[in-house]
PDB file of C-alpha atoms in Angstrom:
ATOM      1  CA  CYS A   5      -4.608 180.437 -61.756  1.00  0.00           C
ATOM      2  CA  CYS A   6      -6.144 181.840 -58.817  1.00  0.00           C
ATOM      3  CA  ARG A   7      -6.289 185.092 -56.291  1.00  0.00           C
ATOM      4  CA  PRO A   8      -7.057 184.763 -52.789  1.00  0.00           C
ATOM      5  CA  ARG A   9     -10.668 185.513 -52.123  1.00  0.00           C
ATOM      6  CA  ASP A  10      -9.535 187.937 -49.581  1.00  0.00           C
ATOM      7  CA  VAL A  11      -7.316 190.090 -51.858  1.00  0.00           C
ATOM      8  CA  PRO A  12      -9.736 192.805 -53.701  1.00  0.00           C
ATOM      9  CA  TRP A  13     -10.058 193.922 -56.909  1.00  0.00           C
ATOM     10  CA  LEU A  14      -9.649 197.447 -58.006  1.00  0.00           C
ATOM     11  CA  PRO A  15     -13.214 198.952 -59.270  1.00  0.00           C
ATOM     12  CA  GLU A  16     -11.164 199.079 -62.666  1.00  0.00           C
ATOM     13  CA  GLN A  17     -10.340 195.790 -63.005  1.00  0.00           C
ATOM     14  CA  LEU A  18     -14.474 194.359 -62.452  1.00  0.00           C
ATOM     15  CA  GLY A  19     -15.660 194.849 -65.915  1.00  0.00           C
ATOM     16  CA  PRO A  20     -16.855 195.524 -67.987  1.00  0.00           C
ATOM     17  CA  VAL A  21     -18.477 192.241 -69.141  1.00  0.00           C
ATOM     18  CA  GLU A  22     -17.423 190.284 -71.759  1.00  0.00           C
ATOM     19  CA  LEU A  23     -18.419 186.384 -73.112  1.00  0.00           C
ATOM     20  CA  GLY A  24     -16.664 183.610 -74.837  1.00  0.00           C
ATOM     21  CA  ILE A  25     -18.328 181.381 -77.224  1.00  0.00           C
ATOM     22  CA  ASP A  26     -17.203 178.088 -78.177  1.00  0.00           C
ATOM     23  CA  MET A  27     -19.848 176.605 -80.751  1.00  0.00           C
ATOM     24  CA  GLY A  28     -20.350 172.943 -80.231  1.00  0.00           C
ATOM     25  CA  ALA A  29     -19.961 170.889 -83.654  1.00  0.00           C
ATOM     26  CA  GLY A  30     -20.101 167.253 -83.991  1.00  0.00           C
ATOM     27  CA  GLY A  31     -22.075 166.754 -80.928  1.00  0.00           C
ATOM     28  CA  ASP A  32     -19.590 168.846 -78.571  1.00  0.00           C
ATOM     29  CA  GLU A  33     -21.262 171.292 -75.916  1.00  0.00           C
ATOM     30  CA  THR A  34     -21.547 174.890 -77.396  1.00  0.00           C
ATOM     31  CA  VAL A  35     -19.829 176.305 -73.891  1.00  0.00           C
ATOM     32  CA  ILE A  36     -20.627 180.383 -73.099  1.00  0.00           C
ATOM     33  CA  ARG A  37     -17.958 182.067 -70.678  1.00  0.00           C
ATOM     34  CA  GLU A  38     -18.464 185.077 -69.099  1.00  0.00           C
ATOM     35  CA  ARG A  39     -15.763 187.408 -67.632  1.00  0.00           C
ATOM     36  CA  ARG A  40     -16.304 190.588 -65.589  1.00  0.00           C
ATOM     37  CA  GLY A  41     -12.774 192.130 -65.942  1.00  0.00           C
ATOM     38  CA  VAL A  42     -10.296 190.233 -64.450  1.00  0.00           C
ATOM     39  CA  VAL A  43     -13.048 188.144 -62.640  1.00  0.00           C
ATOM     40  CA  VAL A  44     -14.085 184.556 -64.416  1.00  0.00           C
ATOM     41  CA  GLY A  45     -17.680 184.344 -64.116  1.00  0.00           C
ATOM     42  CA  ARG A  46     -20.330 182.113 -65.124  1.00  0.00           C
ATOM     43  CA  GLU A  47     -20.495 179.347 -67.789  1.00  0.00           C
ATOM     44  CA  TRP A  48     -23.642 178.081 -69.762  1.00  0.00           C
ATOM     45  CA  ARG A  49     -22.997 174.394 -71.900  1.00  0.00           C
ATOM     46  CA  PHE A  50     -26.137 173.497 -73.916  1.00  0.00           C
ATOM     47  CA  ARG A  51     -25.624 170.743 -76.956  1.00  0.00           C
ATOM     48  CA  GLU A  52     -28.266 172.001 -80.389  1.00  0.00           C
ATOM     49  CA  ARG A  53     -27.599 171.354 -84.065  1.00  0.00           C
ATOM     50  CA  ASP A  54     -30.401 174.574 -84.568  1.00  0.00           C
ATOM     51  CA  SER A  55     -28.423 177.528 -85.308  1.00  0.00           C
ATOM     52  CA  VAL A  56     -31.995 179.646 -85.040  1.00  0.00           C
ATOM     53  CA  LYS A  57     -32.081 177.955 -81.452  1.00  0.00           C
ATOM     54  CA  ALA A  58     -28.644 177.944 -80.456  1.00  0.00           C
ATOM     55  CA  THR A  59     -28.710 181.529 -81.086  1.00  0.00           C
ATOM     56  CA  ALA A  60     -31.954 181.905 -79.034  1.00  0.00           C
ATOM     57  CA  ARG A  61     -29.692 180.219 -76.318  1.00  0.00           C
ATOM     58  CA  ILE A  62     -27.179 183.007 -77.066  1.00  0.00           C
ATOM     59  CA  VAL A  63     -29.310 185.872 -76.285  1.00  0.00           C
ATOM     60  CA  GLU A  64     -30.854 184.634 -73.509  1.00  0.00           C
ATOM     61  CA  ALA A  65     -26.929 184.606 -72.246  1.00  0.00           C
ATOM     62  CA  ILE A  66     -26.072 188.130 -73.593  1.00  0.00           C
ATOM     63  CA  ASN A  67     -29.086 189.526 -71.546  1.00  0.00           C
ATOM     64  CA  GLN A  68     -28.738 187.663 -68.048  1.00  0.00           C
ATOM     65  CA  SER A  69     -24.875 189.013 -67.844  1.00  0.00           C
ATOM     66  CA  GLN A  70     -25.721 192.096 -69.689  1.00  0.00           C
ATOM     67  CA  ALA A  71     -22.635 191.404 -72.077  1.00  0.00           C
ATOM     68  CA  ALA A  72     -20.902 194.286 -73.475  1.00  0.00           C
ATOM     69  CA  VAL A  73     -19.175 192.330 -75.750  1.00  0.00           C
ATOM     70  CA  VAL A  74     -19.470 188.867 -77.523  1.00  0.00           C
ATOM     71  CA  LYS A  75     -16.565 186.469 -79.076  1.00  0.00           C
ATOM     72  CA  VAL A  76     -17.976 183.852 -80.813  1.00  0.00           C
ATOM     73  CA  ASP A  77     -15.637 181.080 -82.021  1.00  0.00           C
ATOM     74  CA  ALA A  78     -16.606 182.091 -85.769  1.00  0.00           C
ATOM     75  CA  ILE A  79     -15.474 178.801 -87.997  1.00  0.00           C
ATOM     76  CA  GLY A  80     -18.085 176.524 -89.145  1.00  0.00           C
ATOM     77  CA  ILE A  81     -22.073 176.590 -87.508  1.00  0.00           C
ATOM     78  CA  GLY A  82     -20.294 179.821 -85.415  1.00  0.00           C
ATOM     79  CA  TRP A  83     -19.945 182.097 -88.737  1.00  0.00           C
ATOM     80  CA  GLY A  84     -23.733 181.496 -88.775  1.00  0.00           C
ATOM     81  CA  VAL A  85     -24.226 182.338 -85.236  1.00  0.00           C
ATOM     82  CA  VAL A  86     -21.913 185.042 -85.573  1.00  0.00           C
ATOM     83  CA  GLY A  87     -24.086 186.917 -88.488  1.00  0.00           C
ATOM     84  CA  SER A  88     -27.378 186.400 -86.750  1.00  0.00           C
ATOM     85  CA  LEU A  89     -26.333 188.030 -83.088  1.00  0.00           C
ATOM     86  CA  ARG A  90     -25.131 191.082 -85.335  1.00  0.00           C
ATOM     87  CA  GLU A  91     -28.663 190.913 -86.882  1.00  0.00           C
ATOM     88  CA  LYS A  92     -30.445 190.178 -83.049  1.00  0.00           C
ATOM     89  CA  GLN A  93     -28.548 193.403 -81.987  1.00  0.00           C
ATOM     90  CA  SER A  94     -30.042 195.358 -84.486  1.00  0.00           C
ATOM     91  CA  GLN A  95     -33.287 194.421 -84.067  1.00  0.00           C
ATOM     92  CA  GLY A  96     -32.790 195.992 -80.438  1.00  0.00           C
ATOM     93  CA  LEU A  97     -33.194 192.103 -78.558  1.00  0.00           C
ATOM     94  CA  HIS A  98     -29.810 192.927 -77.110  1.00  0.00           C
ATOM     95  CA  ARG A  99     -26.648 194.772 -76.391  1.00  0.00           C
ATOM     96  CA  ALA A 100     -23.370 193.578 -77.588  1.00  0.00           C
ATOM     97  CA  GLN A 101     -20.885 194.444 -79.608  1.00  0.00           C
ATOM     98  CA  VAL A 102     -20.295 190.729 -81.934  1.00  0.00           C
ATOM     99  CA  VAL A 103     -16.781 189.952 -82.448  1.00  0.00           C
ATOM    100  CA  GLY A 104     -15.971 186.680 -84.650  1.00  0.00           C
ATOM    101  CA  VAL A 105     -13.329 185.314 -83.557  1.00  0.00           C
ATOM    102  CA  ASN A 106     -11.491 182.673 -86.428  1.00  0.00           C
ATOM    103  CA  VAL A 107      -8.346 181.095 -84.820  1.00  0.00           C
ATOM    104  CA  SER A 108      -7.295 179.882 -87.809  1.00  0.00           C
ATOM    105  CA  GLU A 109      -6.367 183.180 -89.511  1.00  0.00           C
ATOM    106  CA  ALA A 110      -3.357 184.909 -89.501  1.00  0.00           C
ATOM    107  CA  SER A 111      -1.734 185.554 -86.262  1.00  0.00           C
ATOM    108  CA  SER A 112      -0.988 189.491 -85.699  1.00  0.00           C
ATOM    109  CA  ASN A 113       2.524 188.106 -85.038  1.00  0.00           C
ATOM    110  CA  PRO A 114       3.194 185.831 -87.605  1.00  0.00           C
ATOM    111  CA  ALA A 115       6.577 186.074 -87.060  1.00  0.00           C
ATOM    112  CA  ARG A 116       6.263 184.351 -83.707  1.00  0.00           C
ATOM    113  CA  PHE A 117       2.869 182.245 -84.204  1.00  0.00           C
ATOM    114  CA  LYS A 118       1.959 179.908 -87.228  1.00  0.00           C
ATOM    115  CA  ASN A 119      -1.820 181.126 -87.070  1.00  0.00           C
ATOM    116  CA  LEU A 120      -4.428 183.240 -84.303  1.00  0.00           C
ATOM    117  CA  ARG A 121      -5.257 179.891 -82.440  1.00  0.00           C
ATOM    118  CA  SER A 122      -1.757 179.188 -81.599  1.00  0.00           C
ATOM    119  CA  GLN A 123      -1.736 182.758 -80.028  1.00  0.00           C
ATOM    120  CA  LEU A 124      -4.488 182.619 -78.773  1.00  0.00           C
ATOM    121  CA  TRP A 125      -3.459 179.726 -77.121  1.00  0.00           C
ATOM    122  CA  TRP A 126      -0.071 181.023 -75.589  1.00  0.00           C
ATOM    123  CA  GLU A 127      -0.491 184.263 -75.145  1.00  0.00           C
ATOM    124  CA  VAL A 128      -3.978 183.810 -73.367  1.00  0.00           C
ATOM    125  CA  GLY A 129      -3.605 180.395 -72.467  1.00  0.00           C
ATOM    126  CA  ARG A 130      -0.310 180.426 -71.097  1.00  0.00           C
ATOM    127  CA  GLN A 131       0.437 183.759 -70.224  1.00  0.00           C
ATOM    128  CA  LEU A 132      -2.281 185.257 -68.391  1.00  0.00           C
ATOM    129  CA  SER A 133      -2.421 181.848 -66.119  1.00  0.00           C
ATOM    130  CA  GLU A 134       1.662 182.159 -65.486  1.00  0.00           C
ATOM    131  CA  ASP A 135       0.360 186.121 -64.143  1.00  0.00           C
ATOM    132  CA  LEU A 136      -2.158 185.388 -62.817  1.00  0.00           C
ATOM    133  CA  ALA A 137      -4.417 188.035 -64.722  1.00  0.00           C
ATOM    134  CA  TRP A 138      -7.550 186.151 -64.169  1.00  0.00           C
ATOM    135  CA  ASP A 139      -9.097 185.138 -60.820  1.00  0.00           C
ATOM    136  CA  MET A 140     -10.850 181.476 -61.023  1.00  0.00           C
ATOM    137  CA  SER A 141     -11.500 181.524 -56.654  1.00  0.00           C
ATOM    138  CA  GLY A 142     -15.548 182.634 -57.303  1.00  0.00           C
ATOM    139  CA  LEU A 143     -15.902 178.847 -59.244  1.00  0.00           C
ATOM    140  CA  VAL A 144     -16.528 175.501 -57.722  1.00  0.00           C
ATOM    141  CA  GLU A 145     -13.942 173.177 -57.254  1.00  0.00           C
ATOM    142  CA  ALA A 146     -14.683 170.407 -59.641  1.00  0.00           C
ATOM    143  CA  ASP A 147     -15.213 173.892 -62.475  1.00  0.00           C
ATOM    144  CA  GLN A 148     -11.911 175.172 -61.630  1.00  0.00           C
ATOM    145  CA  GLU A 149     -10.198 171.732 -62.273  1.00  0.00           C
ATOM    146  CA  ARG A 150     -11.572 171.598 -65.307  1.00  0.00           C
ATOM    147  CA  LEU A 151     -10.802 174.606 -66.762  1.00  0.00           C
ATOM    148  CA  VAL A 152      -7.237 174.191 -65.357  1.00  0.00           C
ATOM    149  CA  SER A 153      -6.820 170.348 -66.778  1.00  0.00           C
ATOM    150  CA  GLN A 154      -8.271 171.593 -70.392  1.00  0.00           C
ATOM    151  CA  LEU A 155      -5.576 174.804 -69.801  1.00  0.00           C
ATOM    152  CA  THR A 156      -2.518 172.757 -69.699  1.00  0.00           C
ATOM    153  CA  ALA A 157      -3.392 169.921 -71.512  1.00  0.00           C
ATOM    154  CA  PRO A 158      -2.442 170.981 -75.326  1.00  0.00           C
ATOM    155  CA  LYS A 159       1.166 170.073 -76.652  1.00  0.00           C
ATOM    156  CA  TYR A 160       3.183 172.887 -77.989  1.00  0.00           C
ATOM    157  CA  SER A 161       5.781 172.542 -81.103  1.00  0.00           C
ATOM    158  CA  THR A 162       7.677 174.808 -83.245  1.00  0.00           C
ATOM    159  CA  ASP A 163       7.729 174.559 -86.634  1.00  0.00           C
ATOM    160  CA  SER A 164      10.832 175.398 -89.268  1.00  0.00           C
ATOM    161  CA  ALA A 165      10.375 179.159 -89.011  1.00  0.00           C
ATOM    162  CA  GLY A 166      10.880 178.924 -85.838  1.00  0.00           C
ATOM    163  CA  ARG A 167       7.372 179.793 -84.907  1.00  0.00           C
ATOM    164  CA  THR A 168       5.357 178.092 -82.117  1.00  0.00           C
ATOM    165  CA  VAL A 169       2.320 175.920 -82.778  1.00  0.00           C
ATOM    166  CA  VAL A 170      -0.348 174.519 -80.555  1.00  0.00           C
ATOM    167  CA  GLU A 171      -1.177 171.184 -81.874  1.00  0.00           C
ATOM    168  CA  PRO A 172      -4.869 170.473 -83.233  1.00  0.00           C
ATOM    169  CA  LYS A 173      -8.026 170.298 -81.414  1.00  0.00           C
ATOM    170  CA  GLU A 174      -8.363 167.201 -82.140  1.00  0.00           C
ATOM    171  CA  GLU A 175      -4.663 166.011 -80.722  1.00  0.00           C
ATOM    172  CA  THR A 176      -5.635 167.478 -77.069  1.00  0.00           C
ATOM    173  CA  LYS A 177      -9.459 165.537 -77.270  1.00  0.00           C
ATOM    174  CA  LYS A 178      -7.546 162.483 -77.759  1.00  0.00           C
ATOM    175  CA  ARG A 179      -5.394 162.678 -75.112  1.00  0.00           C
ATOM    176  CA  ILE A 180      -8.178 164.367 -72.572  1.00  0.00           C
ATOM    177  CA  GLY A 181     -10.682 162.025 -74.228  1.00  0.00           C
ATOM    178  CA  ARG A 182     -13.269 165.287 -74.515  1.00  0.00           C
ATOM    179  CA  SER A 183     -12.934 168.683 -76.362  1.00  0.00           C
ATOM    180  CA  PRO A 184     -11.395 171.539 -74.203  1.00  0.00           C
ATOM    181  CA  ASP A 185     -14.651 173.237 -74.888  1.00  0.00           C
ATOM    182  CA  ASN A 186     -14.579 175.071 -71.745  1.00  0.00           C
ATOM    183  CA  ALA A 187     -10.739 176.674 -72.223  1.00  0.00           C
ATOM    184  CA  ASP A 188     -11.716 177.583 -75.368  1.00  0.00           C
ATOM    185  CA  ALA A 189     -14.791 179.526 -73.634  1.00  0.00           C
ATOM    186  CA  LEU A 190     -12.625 180.889 -71.458  1.00  0.00           C
ATOM    187  CA  LEU A 191      -9.944 182.023 -73.704  1.00  0.00           C
ATOM    188  CA  LEU A 192     -12.199 183.757 -76.159  1.00  0.00           C
ATOM    189  CA  ALA A 193     -13.381 185.823 -73.003  1.00  0.00           C
ATOM    190  CA  TYR A 194      -9.894 186.933 -72.522  1.00  0.00           C
ATOM    191  CA  PHE A 195      -8.919 187.201 -76.184  1.00  0.00           C
ATOM    192  CA  SER A 196      -8.774 191.644 -76.722  1.00  0.00           C
ATOM    193  CA  THR A 197      -8.739 193.106 -80.207  1.00  0.00           C
ATOM    194  CA  PRO A 198      -8.240 196.329 -81.835  1.00  0.00           C
ATOM    195  CA  ARG A 199     -12.314 195.630 -82.471  1.00  0.00           C
ATOM    196  CA  THR A 200     -13.088 194.630 -79.182  1.00  0.00           C
ATOM    197  CA  ARG A 201     -12.016 197.787 -77.316  1.00  0.00           C
ATOM    198  CA  VAL A 202     -11.155 195.839 -73.851  1.00  0.00           C
ATOM    199  CA  ARG A 203      -7.337 195.334 -73.516  1.00  0.00           C
ATOM    200  CA  TRP A 204      -5.865 192.510 -71.149  1.00  0.00           C
ATOM    201  CA  LEU A 205      -5.304 193.919 -67.802  1.00  0.00           C
TER     202      LEU A 205
END
């Protein structure tokens, strides 16, 4: 999951800036993860039940990072936050493209994955890790360890149709003793859809 610091990345591998946002629910943290091309960047974390205040915190992170694309977990409170962020963009308070991602929706490869969440965790979480397609070397050791432990925590199975299924988030949470919010935000940061106009490297 890490690339040695002495191996330089090409300029085209270091942009644009994207943010993945896993919205906290039920007391969990909201986690914002920055992606600068292949490089895993900063993380913002906070607990905020008020969606207006949560939106304001996210706008701060967008402007600090100068993000071009923001991908938000649109389930639950996230749906309203997506709308609020788009409104803030139209008001000129930030310049990022806002993409709502509902992981309970159908996969873009329904013959292989039960839903988008399974596809996200398999293709981004597993495949990009195996391909060393992201660089965590700039993170402190504790942050690296937290991400790696969460990325490797979920269990996978195969349904009756032969599709890959990742276990529910609550099952992972029970096993590791906390919600894998940091990994969810990271996966959203690296998730690519036609709407984001950004390809995986």
